[in-house]
Coordinates of C-alpha atoms in Angstrom, one line a residue:
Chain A
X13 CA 14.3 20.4 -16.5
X14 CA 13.8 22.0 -13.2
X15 CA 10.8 23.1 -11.8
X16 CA 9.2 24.1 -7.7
X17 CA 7.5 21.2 -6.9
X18 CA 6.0 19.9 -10.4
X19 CA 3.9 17.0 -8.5
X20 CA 2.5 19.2 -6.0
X21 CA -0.4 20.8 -8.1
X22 CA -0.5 17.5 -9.6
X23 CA -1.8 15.9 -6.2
X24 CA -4.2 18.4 -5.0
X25 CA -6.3 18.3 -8.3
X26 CA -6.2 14.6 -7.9
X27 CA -7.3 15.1 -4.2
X28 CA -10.0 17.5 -5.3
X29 CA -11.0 15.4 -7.9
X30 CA -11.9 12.3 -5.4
X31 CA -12.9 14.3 -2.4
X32 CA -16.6 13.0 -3.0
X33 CA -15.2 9.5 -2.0
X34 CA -14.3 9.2 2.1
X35 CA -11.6 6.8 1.2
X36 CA -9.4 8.8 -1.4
X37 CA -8.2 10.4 2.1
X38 CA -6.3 7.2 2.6
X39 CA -2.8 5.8 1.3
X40 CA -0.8 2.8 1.9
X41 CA 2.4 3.7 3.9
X42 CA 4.9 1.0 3.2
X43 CA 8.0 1.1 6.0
X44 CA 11.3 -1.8 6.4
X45 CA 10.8 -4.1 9.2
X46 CA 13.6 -4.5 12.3
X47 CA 14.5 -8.0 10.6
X48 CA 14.8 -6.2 7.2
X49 CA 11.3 -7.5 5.7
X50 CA 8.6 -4.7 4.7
X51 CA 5.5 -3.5 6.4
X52 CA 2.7 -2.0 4.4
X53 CA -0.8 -0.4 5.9
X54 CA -3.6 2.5 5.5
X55 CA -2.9 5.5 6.9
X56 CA -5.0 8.7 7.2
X57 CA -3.6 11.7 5.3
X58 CA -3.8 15.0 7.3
X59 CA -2.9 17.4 5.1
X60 CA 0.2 18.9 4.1
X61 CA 2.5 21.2 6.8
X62 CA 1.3 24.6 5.5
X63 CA 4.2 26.3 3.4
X64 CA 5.9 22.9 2.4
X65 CA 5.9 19.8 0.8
X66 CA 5.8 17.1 3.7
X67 CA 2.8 14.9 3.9
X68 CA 1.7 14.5 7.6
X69 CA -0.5 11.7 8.9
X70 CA -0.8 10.6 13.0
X71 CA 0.2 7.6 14.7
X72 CA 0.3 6.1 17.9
X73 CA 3.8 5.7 19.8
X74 CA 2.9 2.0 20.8
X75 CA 2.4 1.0 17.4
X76 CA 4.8 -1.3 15.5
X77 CA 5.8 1.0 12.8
X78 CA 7.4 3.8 15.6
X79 CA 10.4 1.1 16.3
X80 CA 10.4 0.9 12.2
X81 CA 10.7 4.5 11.6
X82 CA 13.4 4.8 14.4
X83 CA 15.7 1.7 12.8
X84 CA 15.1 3.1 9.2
X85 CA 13.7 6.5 8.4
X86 CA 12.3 6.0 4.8
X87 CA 9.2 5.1 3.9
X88 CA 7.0 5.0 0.5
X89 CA 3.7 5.9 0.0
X90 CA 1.1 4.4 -2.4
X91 CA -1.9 6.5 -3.2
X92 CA -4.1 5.2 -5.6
X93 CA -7.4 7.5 -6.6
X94 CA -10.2 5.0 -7.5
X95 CA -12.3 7.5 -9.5
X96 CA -9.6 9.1 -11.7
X97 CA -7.4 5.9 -11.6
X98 CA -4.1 7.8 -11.0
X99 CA -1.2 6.6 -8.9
X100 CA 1.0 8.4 -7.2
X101 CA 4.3 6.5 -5.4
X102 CA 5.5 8.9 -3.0
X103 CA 9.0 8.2 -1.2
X104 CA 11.0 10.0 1.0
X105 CA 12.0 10.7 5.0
X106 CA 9.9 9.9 7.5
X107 CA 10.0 12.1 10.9
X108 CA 8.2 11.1 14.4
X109 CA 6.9 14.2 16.6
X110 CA 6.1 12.8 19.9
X111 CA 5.4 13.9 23.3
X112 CA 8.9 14.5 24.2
X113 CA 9.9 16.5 21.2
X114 CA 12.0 19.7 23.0
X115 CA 11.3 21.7 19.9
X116 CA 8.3 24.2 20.3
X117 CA 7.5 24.9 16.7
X118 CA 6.9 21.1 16.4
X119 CA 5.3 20.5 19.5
X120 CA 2.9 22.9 18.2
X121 CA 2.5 21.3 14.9
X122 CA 1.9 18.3 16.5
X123 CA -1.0 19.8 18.9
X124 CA -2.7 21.5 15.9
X125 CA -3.0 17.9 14.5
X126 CA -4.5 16.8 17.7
X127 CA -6.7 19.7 17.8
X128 CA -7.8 19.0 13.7
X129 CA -8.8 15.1 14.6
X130 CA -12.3 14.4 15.4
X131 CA -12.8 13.0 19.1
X132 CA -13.2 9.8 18.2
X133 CA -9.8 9.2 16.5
X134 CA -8.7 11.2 19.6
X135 CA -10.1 8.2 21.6
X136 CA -8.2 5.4 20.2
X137 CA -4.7 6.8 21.5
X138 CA -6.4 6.1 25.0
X139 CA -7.1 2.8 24.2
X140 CA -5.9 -0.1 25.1
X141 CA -2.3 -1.1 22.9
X142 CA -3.3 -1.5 19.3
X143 CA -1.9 -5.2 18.3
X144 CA -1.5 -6.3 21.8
X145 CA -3.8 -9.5 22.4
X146 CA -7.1 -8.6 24.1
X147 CA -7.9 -9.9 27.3
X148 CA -10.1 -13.6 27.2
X149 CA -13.8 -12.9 25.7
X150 CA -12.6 -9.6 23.7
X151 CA -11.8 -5.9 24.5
X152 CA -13.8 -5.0 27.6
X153 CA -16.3 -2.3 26.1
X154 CA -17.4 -0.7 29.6
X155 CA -14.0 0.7 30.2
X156 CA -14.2 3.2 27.0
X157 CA -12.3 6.1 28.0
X158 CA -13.5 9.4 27.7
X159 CA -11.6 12.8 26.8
X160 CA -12.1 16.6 27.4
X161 CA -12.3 18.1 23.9
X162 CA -10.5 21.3 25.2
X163 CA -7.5 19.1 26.2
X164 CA -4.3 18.9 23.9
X165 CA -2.8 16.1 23.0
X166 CA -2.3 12.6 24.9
X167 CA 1.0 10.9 25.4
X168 CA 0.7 8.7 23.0
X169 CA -0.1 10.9 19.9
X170 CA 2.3 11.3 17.8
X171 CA 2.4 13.5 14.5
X172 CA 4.3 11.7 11.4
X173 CA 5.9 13.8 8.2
X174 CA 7.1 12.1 5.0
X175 CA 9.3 14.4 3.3
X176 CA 9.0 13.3 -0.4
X177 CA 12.3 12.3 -2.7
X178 CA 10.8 11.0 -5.7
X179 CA 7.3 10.8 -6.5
X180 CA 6.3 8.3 -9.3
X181 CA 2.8 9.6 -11.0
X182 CA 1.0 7.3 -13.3
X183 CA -2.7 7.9 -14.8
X184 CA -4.1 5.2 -16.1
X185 CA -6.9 6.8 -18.0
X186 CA -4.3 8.6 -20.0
X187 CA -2.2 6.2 -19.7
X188 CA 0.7 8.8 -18.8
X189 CA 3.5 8.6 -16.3
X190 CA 5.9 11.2 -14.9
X191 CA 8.8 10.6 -12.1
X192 CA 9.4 13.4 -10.4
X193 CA 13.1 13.7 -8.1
X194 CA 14.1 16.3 -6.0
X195 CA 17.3 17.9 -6.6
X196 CA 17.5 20.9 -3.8
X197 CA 15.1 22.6 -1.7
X198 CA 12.3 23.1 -3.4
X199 CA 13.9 22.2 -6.7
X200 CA 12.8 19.1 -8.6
X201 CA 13.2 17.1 -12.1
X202 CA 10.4 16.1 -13.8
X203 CA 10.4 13.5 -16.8
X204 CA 8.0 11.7 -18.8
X205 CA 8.9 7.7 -18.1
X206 CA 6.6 4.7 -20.0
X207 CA 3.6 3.7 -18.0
Chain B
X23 CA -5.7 -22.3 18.8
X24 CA -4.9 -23.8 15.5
X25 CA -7.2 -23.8 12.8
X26 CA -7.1 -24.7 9.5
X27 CA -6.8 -21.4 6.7
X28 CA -8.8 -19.3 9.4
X29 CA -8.2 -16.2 7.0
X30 CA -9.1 -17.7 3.6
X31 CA -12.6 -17.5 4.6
X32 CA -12.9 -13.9 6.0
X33 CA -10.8 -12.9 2.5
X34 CA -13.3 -14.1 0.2
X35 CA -16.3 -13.2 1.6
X36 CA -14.6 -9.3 1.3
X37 CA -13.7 -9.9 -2.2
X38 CA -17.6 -10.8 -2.6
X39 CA -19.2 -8.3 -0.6
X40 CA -16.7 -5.4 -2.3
X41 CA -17.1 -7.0 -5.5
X42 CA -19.5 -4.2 -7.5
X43 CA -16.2 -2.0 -6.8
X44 CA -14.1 -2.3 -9.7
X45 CA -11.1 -1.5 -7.6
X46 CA -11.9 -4.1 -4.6
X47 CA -9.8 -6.1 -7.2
X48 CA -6.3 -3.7 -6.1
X49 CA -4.2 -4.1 -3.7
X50 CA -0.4 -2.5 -2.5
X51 CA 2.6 -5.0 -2.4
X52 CA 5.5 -3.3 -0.8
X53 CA 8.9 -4.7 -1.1
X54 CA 12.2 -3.9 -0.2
X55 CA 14.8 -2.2 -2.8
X56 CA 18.4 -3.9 -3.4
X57 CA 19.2 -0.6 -1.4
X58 CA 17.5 -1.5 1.3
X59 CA 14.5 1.2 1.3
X60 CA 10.7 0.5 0.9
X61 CA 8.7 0.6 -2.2
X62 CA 5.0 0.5 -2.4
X63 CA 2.8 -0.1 -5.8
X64 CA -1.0 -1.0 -6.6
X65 CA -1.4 -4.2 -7.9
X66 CA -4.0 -6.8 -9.6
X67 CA -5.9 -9.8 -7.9
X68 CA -5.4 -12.4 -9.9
X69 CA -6.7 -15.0 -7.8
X70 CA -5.5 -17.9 -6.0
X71 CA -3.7 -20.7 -6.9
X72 CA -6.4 -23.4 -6.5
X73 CA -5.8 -25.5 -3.9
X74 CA -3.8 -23.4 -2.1
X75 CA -3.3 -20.2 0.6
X76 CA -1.0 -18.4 -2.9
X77 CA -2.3 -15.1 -4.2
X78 CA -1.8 -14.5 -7.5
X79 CA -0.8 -11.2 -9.5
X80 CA 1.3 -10.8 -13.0
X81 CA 4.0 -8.5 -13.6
X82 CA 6.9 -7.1 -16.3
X83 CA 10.3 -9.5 -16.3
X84 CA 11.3 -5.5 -16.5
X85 CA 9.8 -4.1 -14.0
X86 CA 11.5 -2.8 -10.8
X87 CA 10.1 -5.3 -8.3
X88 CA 11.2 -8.7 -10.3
X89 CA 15.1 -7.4 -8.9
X90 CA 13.5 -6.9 -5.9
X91 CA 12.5 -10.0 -5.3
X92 CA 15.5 -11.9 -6.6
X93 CA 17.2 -9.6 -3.6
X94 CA 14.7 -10.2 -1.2
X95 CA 11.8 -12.5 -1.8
X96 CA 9.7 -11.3 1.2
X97 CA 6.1 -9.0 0.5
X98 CA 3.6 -7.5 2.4
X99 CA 0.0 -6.9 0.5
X100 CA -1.8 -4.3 2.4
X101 CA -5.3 -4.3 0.8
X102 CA -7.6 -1.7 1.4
X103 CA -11.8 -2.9 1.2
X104 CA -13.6 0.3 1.0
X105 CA -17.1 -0.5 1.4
X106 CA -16.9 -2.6 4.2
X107 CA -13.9 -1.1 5.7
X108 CA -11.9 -4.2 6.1
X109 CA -7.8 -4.1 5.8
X110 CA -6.0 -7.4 5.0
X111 CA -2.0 -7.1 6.2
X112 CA -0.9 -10.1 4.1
X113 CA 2.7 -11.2 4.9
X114 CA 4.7 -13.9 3.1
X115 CA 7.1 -14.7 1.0
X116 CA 7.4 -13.9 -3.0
X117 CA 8.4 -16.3 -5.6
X118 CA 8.2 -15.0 -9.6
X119 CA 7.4 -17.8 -12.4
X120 CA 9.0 -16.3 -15.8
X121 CA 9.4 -17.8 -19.1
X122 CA 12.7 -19.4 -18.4
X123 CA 11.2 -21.7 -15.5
X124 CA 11.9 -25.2 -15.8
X125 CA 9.5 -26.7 -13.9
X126 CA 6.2 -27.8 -16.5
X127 CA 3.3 -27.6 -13.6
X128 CA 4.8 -23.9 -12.9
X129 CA 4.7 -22.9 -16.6
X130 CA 1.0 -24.1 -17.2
X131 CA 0.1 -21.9 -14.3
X132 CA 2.1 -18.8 -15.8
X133 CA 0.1 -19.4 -19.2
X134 CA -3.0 -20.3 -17.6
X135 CA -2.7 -16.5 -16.3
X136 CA -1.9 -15.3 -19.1
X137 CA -5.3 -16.5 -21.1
X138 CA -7.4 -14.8 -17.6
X139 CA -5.9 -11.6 -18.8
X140 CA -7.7 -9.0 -20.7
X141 CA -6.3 -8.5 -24.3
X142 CA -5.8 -4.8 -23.1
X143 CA -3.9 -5.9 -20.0
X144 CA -1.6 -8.5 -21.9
X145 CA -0.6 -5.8 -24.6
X146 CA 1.4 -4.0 -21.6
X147 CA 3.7 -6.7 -21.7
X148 CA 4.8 -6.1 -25.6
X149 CA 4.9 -2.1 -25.3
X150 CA 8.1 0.1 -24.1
X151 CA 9.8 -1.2 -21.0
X152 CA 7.9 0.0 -18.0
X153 CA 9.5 2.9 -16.4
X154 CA 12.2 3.9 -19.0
X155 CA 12.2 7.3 -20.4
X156 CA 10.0 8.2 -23.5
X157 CA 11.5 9.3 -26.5
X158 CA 11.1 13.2 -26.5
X159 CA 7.8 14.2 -27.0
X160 CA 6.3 11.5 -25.6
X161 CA 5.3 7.9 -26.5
X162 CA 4.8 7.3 -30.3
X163 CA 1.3 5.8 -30.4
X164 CA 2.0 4.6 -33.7
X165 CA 3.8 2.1 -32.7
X166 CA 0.8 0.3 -30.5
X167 CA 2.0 -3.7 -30.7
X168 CA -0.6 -6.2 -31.7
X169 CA -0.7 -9.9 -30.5
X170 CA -3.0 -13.1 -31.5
X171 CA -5.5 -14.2 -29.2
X172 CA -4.6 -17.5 -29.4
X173 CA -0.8 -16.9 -28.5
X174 CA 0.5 -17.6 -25.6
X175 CA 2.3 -16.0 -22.8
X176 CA 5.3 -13.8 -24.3
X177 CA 8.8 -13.5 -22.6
X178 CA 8.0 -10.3 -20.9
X179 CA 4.8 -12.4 -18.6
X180 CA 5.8 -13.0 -15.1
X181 CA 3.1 -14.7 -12.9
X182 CA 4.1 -13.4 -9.2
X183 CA 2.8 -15.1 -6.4
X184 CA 2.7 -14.7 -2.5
X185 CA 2.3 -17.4 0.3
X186 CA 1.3 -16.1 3.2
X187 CA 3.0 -16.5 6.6
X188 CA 0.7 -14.2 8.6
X189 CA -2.4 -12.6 8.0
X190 CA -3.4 -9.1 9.8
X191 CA -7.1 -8.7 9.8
X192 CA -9.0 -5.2 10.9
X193 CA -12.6 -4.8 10.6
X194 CA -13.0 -0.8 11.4
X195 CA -16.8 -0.9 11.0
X196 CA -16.9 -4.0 14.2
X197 CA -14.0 -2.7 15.4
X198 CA -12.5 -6.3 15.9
X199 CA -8.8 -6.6 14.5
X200 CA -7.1 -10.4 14.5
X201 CA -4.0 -12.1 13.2
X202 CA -3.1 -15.4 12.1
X203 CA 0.2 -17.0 11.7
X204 CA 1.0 -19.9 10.3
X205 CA 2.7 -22.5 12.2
X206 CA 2.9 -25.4 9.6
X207 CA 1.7 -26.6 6.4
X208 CA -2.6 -25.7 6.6
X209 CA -1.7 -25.0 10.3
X210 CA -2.5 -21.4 11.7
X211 CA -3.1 -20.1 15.0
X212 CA -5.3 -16.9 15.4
X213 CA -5.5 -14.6 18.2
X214 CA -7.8 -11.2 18.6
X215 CA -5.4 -8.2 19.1
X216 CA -6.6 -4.6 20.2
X217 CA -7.7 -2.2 16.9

């Protein structure tokens, strides 16, 4: 059975249905190491790219999983909604737009993100290098940088798409699950599995 | 600076101060696929292994992630605490315990897990194979399995557990991120790294 992007409606509602709770806007982005071992860690979700079906979140271009993404563009994401206890297990390709992007339509997708952040996730891509060690006694607090809210994005902001494959939807509280695999553009399968 | 289980400590005094939240108790474990891509799925606490650094969860000798492991018996547990905004990046390696383990103190720990499970929880083990399609029209709830209290663990109960080799903590609220590794047997260093 085909259908346009089954899951789709499947995830908003589940979205909507959590909104009351800040940290239903957070999944677990799970991406394959350089030496082949995994990496798994919470990631902001920012929305869907208007008109498709790629998940976007933000990163920073010194963090670890960058290098990942380069050496193996695939990543899965697990999204668990605490109040309606439904899973969803997202997989697909993953797609870094950084500063040096040569591609205007994603160069402006990528400032709109920037633009659509709050300054003071703005701020951290100023900061110092996330997982570097900090200097002796701590991070020096009195060097916080500051930012121009009219200014577009910073070097190091970079805008991240996961274009979903397969999504793998289980409710609990139904106790119902559904994989969903994509077939062609904006053709997908849908069946019922056991939970 | 080497220390002895620096992380254990921070770990449970999360699991105690998120512990009204019915879903402090989940976590995602993200492996690695026999084709070499990432997968991502919420699991259950179970504990861990007294005595020792080991986290515990259980899981189908059907599921998807037992081939996984055989493959490649590296994990990472990312795990979320939403009240206090904490994020444990658990690294280490994987090692499953099934029913055809020959080693006596292994199997008492398997069946000791067993009777900490829920009647509800140890019923999953005896329905249709996790994952597999449902007969047409959905499953037949007819068919709902029964089991004795008193039995023990049935050949589908797998007791998974993780040792840690490094430990990525981030407090958001203090802003204060570190990681441990561990250098030998209830030796680990710990440095403070930028958020």
């Amino acid at each position: 059975m085909a259908a346009i992007t089954p899951w789709r409606q499947l995830l908003l509602e589940s979205i909507q249905a959590n909104k009351h709770l800040k940290h239903s806007e957070y999944f677990q982005l799970a991406t394959v190491r350089e030496n082949g071992k995994p990496a798994n860690r919470t990631v902001v979700f920012r929305g869907l790219i208007e008109g498709t079906e790629k998940l976007q979140f933000t990163t920073d271009a010194r963090s670890h999983k960058i290098e990942e993404i380069k050496a193996q563009a695939f990543g899965e994401i697990c999204w668990y909604f605490t109040d309606t206890r439904e899973q969803f297990r997202i997989s697909g390709t993953l797609d870094v737009i950084g500063e040096a992007d040569r591609n205007a339509v994603r160069l402006k997708m990528r400032e709109r993100a920037w633009f659509q952040s709050s300054p003071n996730s703005r701020l951290q891509f100023v900061g110092p290098s996330p997982g570097f060690p900090c200097p002796e006694g701590g991070p020096n607090d009195s060097t916080t940088p500051q930012l121009d809210p009219a200014q577009g994005p910073v070097e190091n902001f970079c805008l991240v798409t996961l274009e979903p494959q397969e999504v793998d939807y289980l409710n609990l509280r139904k106790n119902k699950r559904y994989v969903f695999q994509k077939m062609g553009e904006f053709s997908w399968t849908q069946r019922e599995v056991n939970p």
